[in-house]
Short mmCIF file of C-alpha atoms and ligand atoms in Angstrom, two decimals:
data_model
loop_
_atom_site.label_atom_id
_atom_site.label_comp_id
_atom_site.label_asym_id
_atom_site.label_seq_id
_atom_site.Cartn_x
_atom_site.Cartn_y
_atom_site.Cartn_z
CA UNK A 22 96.72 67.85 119.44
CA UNK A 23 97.30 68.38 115.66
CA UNK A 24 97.12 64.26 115.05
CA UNK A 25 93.74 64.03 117.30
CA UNK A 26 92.32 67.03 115.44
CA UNK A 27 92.94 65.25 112.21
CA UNK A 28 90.47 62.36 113.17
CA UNK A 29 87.41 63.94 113.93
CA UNK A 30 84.39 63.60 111.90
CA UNK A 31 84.06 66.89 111.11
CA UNK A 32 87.45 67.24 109.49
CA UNK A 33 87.29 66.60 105.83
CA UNK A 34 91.54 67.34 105.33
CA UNK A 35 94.59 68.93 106.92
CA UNK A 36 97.08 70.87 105.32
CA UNK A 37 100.37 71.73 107.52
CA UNK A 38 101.46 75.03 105.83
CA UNK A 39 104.73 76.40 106.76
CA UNK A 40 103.48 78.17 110.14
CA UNK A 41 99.97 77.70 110.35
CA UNK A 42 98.15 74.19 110.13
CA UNK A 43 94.36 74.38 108.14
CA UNK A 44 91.57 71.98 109.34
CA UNK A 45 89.08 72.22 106.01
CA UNK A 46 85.74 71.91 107.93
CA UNK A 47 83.47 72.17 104.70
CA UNK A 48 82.54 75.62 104.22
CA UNK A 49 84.69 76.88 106.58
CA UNK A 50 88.29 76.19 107.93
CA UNK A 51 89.64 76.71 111.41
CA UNK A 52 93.12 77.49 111.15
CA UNK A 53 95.73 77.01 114.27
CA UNK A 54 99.09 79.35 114.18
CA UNK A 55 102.28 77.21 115.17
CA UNK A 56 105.09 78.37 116.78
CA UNK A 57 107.18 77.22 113.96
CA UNK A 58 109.29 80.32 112.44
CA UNK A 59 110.15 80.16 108.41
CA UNK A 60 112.57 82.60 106.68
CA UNK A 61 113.11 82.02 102.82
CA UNK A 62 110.46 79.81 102.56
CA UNK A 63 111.98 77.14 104.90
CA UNK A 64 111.28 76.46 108.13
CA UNK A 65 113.51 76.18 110.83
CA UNK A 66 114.02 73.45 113.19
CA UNK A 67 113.21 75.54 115.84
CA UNK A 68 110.16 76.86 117.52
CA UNK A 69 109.66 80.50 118.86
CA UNK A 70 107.38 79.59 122.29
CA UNK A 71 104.24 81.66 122.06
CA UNK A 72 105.08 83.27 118.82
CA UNK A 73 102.05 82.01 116.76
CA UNK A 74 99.65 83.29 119.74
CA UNK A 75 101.03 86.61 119.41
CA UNK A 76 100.44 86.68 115.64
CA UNK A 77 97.24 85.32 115.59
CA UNK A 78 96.48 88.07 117.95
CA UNK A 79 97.42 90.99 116.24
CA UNK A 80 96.07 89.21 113.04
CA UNK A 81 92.56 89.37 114.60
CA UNK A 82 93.06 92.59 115.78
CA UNK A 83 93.33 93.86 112.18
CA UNK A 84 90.74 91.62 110.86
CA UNK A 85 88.01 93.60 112.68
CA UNK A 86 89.15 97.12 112.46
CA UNK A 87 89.74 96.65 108.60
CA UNK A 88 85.91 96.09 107.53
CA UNK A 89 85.27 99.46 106.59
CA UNK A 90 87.79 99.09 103.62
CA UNK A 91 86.88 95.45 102.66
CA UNK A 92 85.41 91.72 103.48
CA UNK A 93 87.94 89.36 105.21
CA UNK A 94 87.25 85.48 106.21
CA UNK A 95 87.16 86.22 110.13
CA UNK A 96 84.18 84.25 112.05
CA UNK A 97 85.56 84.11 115.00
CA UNK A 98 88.44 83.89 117.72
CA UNK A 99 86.67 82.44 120.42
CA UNK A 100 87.25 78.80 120.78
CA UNK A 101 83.24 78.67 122.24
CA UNK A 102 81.99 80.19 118.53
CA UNK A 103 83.75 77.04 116.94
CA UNK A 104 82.06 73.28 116.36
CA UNK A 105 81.46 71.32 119.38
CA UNK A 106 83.61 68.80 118.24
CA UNK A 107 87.16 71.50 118.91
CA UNK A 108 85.60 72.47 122.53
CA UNK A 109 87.42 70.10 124.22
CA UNK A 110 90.80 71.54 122.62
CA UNK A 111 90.01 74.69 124.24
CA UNK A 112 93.32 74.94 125.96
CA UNK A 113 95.20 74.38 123.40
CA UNK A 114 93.61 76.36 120.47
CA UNK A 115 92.31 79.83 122.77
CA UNK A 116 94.21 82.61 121.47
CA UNK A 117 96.07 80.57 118.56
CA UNK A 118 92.88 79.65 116.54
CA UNK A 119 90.37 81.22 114.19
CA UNK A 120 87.35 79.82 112.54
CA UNK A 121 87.13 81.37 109.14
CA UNK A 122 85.11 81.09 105.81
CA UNK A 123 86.80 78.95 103.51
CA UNK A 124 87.70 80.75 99.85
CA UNK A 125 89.48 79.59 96.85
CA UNK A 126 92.95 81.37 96.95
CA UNK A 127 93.73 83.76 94.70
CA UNK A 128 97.28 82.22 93.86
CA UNK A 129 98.90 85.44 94.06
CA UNK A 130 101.04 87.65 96.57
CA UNK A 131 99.68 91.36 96.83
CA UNK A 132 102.32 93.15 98.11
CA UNK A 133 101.95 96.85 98.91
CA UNK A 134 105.23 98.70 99.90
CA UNK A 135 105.72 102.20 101.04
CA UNK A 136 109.86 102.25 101.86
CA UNK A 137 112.34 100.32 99.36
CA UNK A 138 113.83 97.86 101.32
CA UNK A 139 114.41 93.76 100.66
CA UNK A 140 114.41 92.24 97.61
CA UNK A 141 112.83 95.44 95.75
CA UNK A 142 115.86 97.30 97.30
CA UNK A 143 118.11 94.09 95.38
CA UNK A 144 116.35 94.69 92.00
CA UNK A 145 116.51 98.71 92.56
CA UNK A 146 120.45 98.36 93.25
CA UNK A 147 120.70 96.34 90.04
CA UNK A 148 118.36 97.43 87.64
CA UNK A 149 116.94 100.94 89.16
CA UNK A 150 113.44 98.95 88.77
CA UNK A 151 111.36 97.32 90.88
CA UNK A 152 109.04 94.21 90.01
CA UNK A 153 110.41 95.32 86.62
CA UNK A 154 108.55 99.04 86.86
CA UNK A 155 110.69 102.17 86.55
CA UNK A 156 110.60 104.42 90.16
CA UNK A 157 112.28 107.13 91.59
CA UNK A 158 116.03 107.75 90.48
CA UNK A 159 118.69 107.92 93.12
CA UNK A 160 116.96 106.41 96.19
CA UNK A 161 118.44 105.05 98.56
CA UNK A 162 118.10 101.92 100.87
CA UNK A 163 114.65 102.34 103.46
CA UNK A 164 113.58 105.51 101.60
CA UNK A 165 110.38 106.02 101.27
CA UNK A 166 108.45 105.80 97.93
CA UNK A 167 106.91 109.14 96.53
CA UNK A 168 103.53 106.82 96.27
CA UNK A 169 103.05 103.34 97.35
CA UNK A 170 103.54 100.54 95.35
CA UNK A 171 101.62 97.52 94.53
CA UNK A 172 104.36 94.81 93.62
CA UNK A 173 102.71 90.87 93.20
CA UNK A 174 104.58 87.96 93.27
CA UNK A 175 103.44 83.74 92.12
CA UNK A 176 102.19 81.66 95.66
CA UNK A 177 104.40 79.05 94.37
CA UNK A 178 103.62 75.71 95.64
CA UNK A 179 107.28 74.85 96.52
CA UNK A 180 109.78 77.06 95.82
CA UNK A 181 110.56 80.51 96.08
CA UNK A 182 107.85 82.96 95.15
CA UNK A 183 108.29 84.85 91.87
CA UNK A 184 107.84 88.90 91.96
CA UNK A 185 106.14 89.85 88.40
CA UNK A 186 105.05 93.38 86.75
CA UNK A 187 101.52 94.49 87.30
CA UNK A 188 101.10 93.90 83.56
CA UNK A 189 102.36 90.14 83.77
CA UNK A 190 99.78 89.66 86.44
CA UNK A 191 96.73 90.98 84.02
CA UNK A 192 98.19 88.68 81.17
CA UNK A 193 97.25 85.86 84.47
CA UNK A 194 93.56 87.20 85.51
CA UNK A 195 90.90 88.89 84.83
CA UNK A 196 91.33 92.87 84.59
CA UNK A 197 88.82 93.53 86.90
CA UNK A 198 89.94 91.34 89.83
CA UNK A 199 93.60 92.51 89.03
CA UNK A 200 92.43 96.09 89.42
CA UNK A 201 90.48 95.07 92.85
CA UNK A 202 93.32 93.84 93.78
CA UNK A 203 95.56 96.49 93.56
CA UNK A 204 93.66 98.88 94.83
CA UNK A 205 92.69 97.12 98.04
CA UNK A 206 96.16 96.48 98.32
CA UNK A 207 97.10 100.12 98.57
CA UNK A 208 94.44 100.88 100.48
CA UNK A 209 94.98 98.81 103.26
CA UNK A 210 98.56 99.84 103.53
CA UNK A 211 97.97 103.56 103.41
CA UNK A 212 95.70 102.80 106.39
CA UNK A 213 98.15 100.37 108.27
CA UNK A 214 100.67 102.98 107.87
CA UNK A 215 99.41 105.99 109.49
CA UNK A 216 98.20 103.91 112.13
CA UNK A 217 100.72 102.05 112.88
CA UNK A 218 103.11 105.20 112.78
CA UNK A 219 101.16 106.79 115.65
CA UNK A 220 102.37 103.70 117.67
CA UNK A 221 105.92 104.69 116.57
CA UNK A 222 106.15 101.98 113.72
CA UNK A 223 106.76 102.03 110.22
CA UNK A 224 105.14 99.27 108.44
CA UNK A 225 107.80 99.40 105.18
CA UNK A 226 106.07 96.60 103.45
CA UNK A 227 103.49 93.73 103.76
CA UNK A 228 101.97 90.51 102.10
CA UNK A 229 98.12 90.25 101.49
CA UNK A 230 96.32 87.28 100.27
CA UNK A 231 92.26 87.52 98.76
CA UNK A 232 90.03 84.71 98.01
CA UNK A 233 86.56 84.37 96.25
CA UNK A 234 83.36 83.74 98.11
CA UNK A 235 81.46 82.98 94.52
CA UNK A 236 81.43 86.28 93.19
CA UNK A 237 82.76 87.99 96.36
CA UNK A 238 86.42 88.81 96.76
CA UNK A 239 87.30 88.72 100.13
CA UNK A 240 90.77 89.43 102.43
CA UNK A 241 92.20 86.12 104.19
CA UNK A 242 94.83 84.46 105.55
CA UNK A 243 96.83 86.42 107.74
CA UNK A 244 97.12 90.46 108.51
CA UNK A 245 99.53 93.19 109.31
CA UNK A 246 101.99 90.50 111.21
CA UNK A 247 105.75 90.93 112.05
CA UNK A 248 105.73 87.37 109.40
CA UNK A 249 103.46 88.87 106.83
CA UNK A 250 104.74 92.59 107.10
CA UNK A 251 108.37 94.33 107.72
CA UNK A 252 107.79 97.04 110.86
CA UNK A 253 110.93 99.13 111.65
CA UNK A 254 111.08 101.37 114.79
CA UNK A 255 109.91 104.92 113.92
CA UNK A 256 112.60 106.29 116.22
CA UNK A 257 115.26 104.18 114.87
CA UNK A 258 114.58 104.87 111.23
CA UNK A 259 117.20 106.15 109.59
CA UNK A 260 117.85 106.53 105.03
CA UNK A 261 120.94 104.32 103.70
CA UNK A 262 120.79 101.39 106.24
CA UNK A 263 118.39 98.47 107.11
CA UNK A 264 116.53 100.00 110.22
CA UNK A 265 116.08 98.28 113.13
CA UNK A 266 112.96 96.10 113.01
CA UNK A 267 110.53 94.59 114.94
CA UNK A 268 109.95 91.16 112.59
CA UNK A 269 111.81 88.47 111.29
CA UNK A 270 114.19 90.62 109.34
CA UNK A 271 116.25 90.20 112.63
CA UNK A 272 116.63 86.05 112.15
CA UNK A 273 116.88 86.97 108.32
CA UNK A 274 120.18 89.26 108.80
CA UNK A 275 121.05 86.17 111.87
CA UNK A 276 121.15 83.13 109.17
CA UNK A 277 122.63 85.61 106.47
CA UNK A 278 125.90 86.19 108.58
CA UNK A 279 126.12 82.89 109.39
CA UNK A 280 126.76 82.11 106.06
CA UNK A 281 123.23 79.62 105.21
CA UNK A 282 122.95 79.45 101.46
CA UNK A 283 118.67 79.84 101.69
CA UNK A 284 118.44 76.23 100.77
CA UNK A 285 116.63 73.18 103.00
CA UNK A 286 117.43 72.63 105.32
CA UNK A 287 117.32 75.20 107.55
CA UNK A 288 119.98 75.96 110.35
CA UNK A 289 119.58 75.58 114.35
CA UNK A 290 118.49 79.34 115.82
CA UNK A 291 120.85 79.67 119.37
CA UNK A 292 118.75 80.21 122.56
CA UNK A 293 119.55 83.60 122.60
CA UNK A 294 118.35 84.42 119.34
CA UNK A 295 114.65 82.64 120.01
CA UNK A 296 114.67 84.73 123.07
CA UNK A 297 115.41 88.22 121.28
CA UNK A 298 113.05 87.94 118.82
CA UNK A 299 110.35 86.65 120.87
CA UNK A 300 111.16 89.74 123.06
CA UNK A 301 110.65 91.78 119.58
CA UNK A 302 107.30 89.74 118.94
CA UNK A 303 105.70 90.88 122.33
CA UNK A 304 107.02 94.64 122.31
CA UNK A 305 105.31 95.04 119.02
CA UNK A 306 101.99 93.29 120.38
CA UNK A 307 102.21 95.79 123.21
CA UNK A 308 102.94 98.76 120.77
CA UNK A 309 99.77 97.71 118.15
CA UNK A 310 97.34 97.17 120.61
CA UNK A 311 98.00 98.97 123.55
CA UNK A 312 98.34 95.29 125.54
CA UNK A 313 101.00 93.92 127.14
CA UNK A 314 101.11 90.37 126.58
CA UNK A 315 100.88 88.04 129.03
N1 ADP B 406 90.04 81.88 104.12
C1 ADP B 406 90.87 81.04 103.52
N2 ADP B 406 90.43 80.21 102.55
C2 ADP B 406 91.27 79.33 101.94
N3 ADP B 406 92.58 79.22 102.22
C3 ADP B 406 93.10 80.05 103.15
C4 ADP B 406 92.28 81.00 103.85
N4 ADP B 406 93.07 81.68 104.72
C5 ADP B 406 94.32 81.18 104.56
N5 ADP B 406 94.36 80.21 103.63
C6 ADP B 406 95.53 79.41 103.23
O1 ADP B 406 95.95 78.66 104.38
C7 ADP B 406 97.37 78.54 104.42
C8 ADP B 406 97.89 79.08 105.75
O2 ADP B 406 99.03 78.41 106.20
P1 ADP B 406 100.54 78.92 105.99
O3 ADP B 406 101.32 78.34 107.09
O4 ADP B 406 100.58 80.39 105.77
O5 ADP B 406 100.84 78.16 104.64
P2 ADP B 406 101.89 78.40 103.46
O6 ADP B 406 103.09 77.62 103.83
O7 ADP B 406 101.14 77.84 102.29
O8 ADP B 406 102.12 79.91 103.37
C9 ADP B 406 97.89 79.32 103.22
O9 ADP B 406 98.18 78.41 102.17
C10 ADP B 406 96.74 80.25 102.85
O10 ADP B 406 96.73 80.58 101.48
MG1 MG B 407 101.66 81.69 104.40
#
């Protein structure tokens, strides 16, 4: 489908991203979610079948019951709302597809993180900081953070993104969008987190992206997913260990053991491994939206 796409009219470029592929319509994109899986910035050979419905799913689900704290690109989700031209894809695209205003990127990573965990629990274990800030003395690994943190990292265009200080990231924009940033960041996470934890999950940490709309800062890409956030099992959370989780921390720790040095290319996944996290993937659908997915 993605090589017929690419010829209509109304399609002015493509860009395959690592999960999702972007159709730039103009002055608005509609963006499909694969079923491609990517860990470390590479992407594995394998696909996870019906993974990128699920997380377009509970993306859109967040998208509209986030507006009261902020913009985000969201048109629509229903395949009927798009151009003409994409109706006859309708198969194909329902429930994987969203037609979205089209932003320039802010090039940055906002991350907000409530539990020290991943590579802030590396730098901690090292250093006692994290993205280069001083924090609480003596924590441990999963514990939670007195207050939330706002930790950025570079969007590198290859590579592996770069986490930076707060103060390295006003030294790279303007104070005032830096600031917005931040605290839309934070927001948005306290909010995910208390509501996710009345559907027994802890949302430790997750990934925002903002564009501009002209003057307009705006939320895009992709929210509150098991690929954009980590979500540990309330009633499995435990201090000093690496909880049980309900994202891709569970193909992370796979590839780890067996020994992959987080270079291209990436290794085969075994059957059973696709099937258990694609297991995970629907039992956290179920727990956010009260669905089970069919
Ligand atoms: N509303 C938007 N406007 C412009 N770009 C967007 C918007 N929403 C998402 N994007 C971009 O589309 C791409 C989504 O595909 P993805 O597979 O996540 O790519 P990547 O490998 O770059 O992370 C990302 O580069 C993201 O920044
Ligand atoms: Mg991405």
């Amino acid at each position: 489908m993605i090589d017929e796409l690419k010829k209509l009219k109304i399609v002015k470029s493509h860009y395959a991203g690592k999960v999702r592929d972007v159709f730039d319509l103009g002055e608005q994109l509609l963006i499909i979610t694969s079923d491609r899986i990517s860990a470390y910035d590479c992407v594995f050979p394998n696909i996870i079948p019906g993974k990128g419905k699920i997380l377009n799913q509970i993306s859109v689900f967040f998208f509209k019951n986030i507006s009261h704290i902020i913009d985000n690109h969201l048109i629509s989700n229903n395949v009927d709302d798009f151009p003409a031209e994409f109706h006859d894809f309708k198969d194909q695209l329902d429930g994987r597809s969203v037609l979205v205003k089209k932003s320039k990127v802010i090039p940055f990573e906002c991350i907000a993180r409530g539990y020290i965990s991943g590579s802030a629990w590396e730098e901690y274990k090292h250093f006692g900081t994290v993205n280069s800030q001083f924090v609480d003395k003596n924590m441990k690994q999963s514990q939670r953070f007195t207050q939330p943190l706002f930790t950025p990292s570079t969007k590198a265009a290859s590579g592996h993104d770069e986490n930076i200080s707060y103060n390295k990231l006003l030294e790279r924009i303007d104070k005032n969008i830096a600031e917005y940033l931040k605290e839309k960041s934070l927001e948005l996470y306290k909010w995910a987190h208390q509501f996710l934890l009345e559907r027994d999950i802890i949302i430790a940490d997750t990934k925002f992206e903002f564009g501009s709309i002209g003057e307009n800062i705006i939320l895009i890409d992709e929210i509150f997913t098991p690929d954009s956030s980590r979500f540990w099992d309330k009633n499995a959370y435990e201090i000093g260990i690496s909880p049980k989780s309900y994202d891709k921390q569970f193909i992370r720790d796979f590839v780890t053991k067996s020994g992959w040095n987080k270079m291209p290319p990436a290794p085969e996944l075994p059957q059973e491994v696709i099937d258990k996290s694609l297991e995970k993937y629907k039992l956290v659908y179920s727990k956010i939206t009260g669905e089970t997915y069919k």
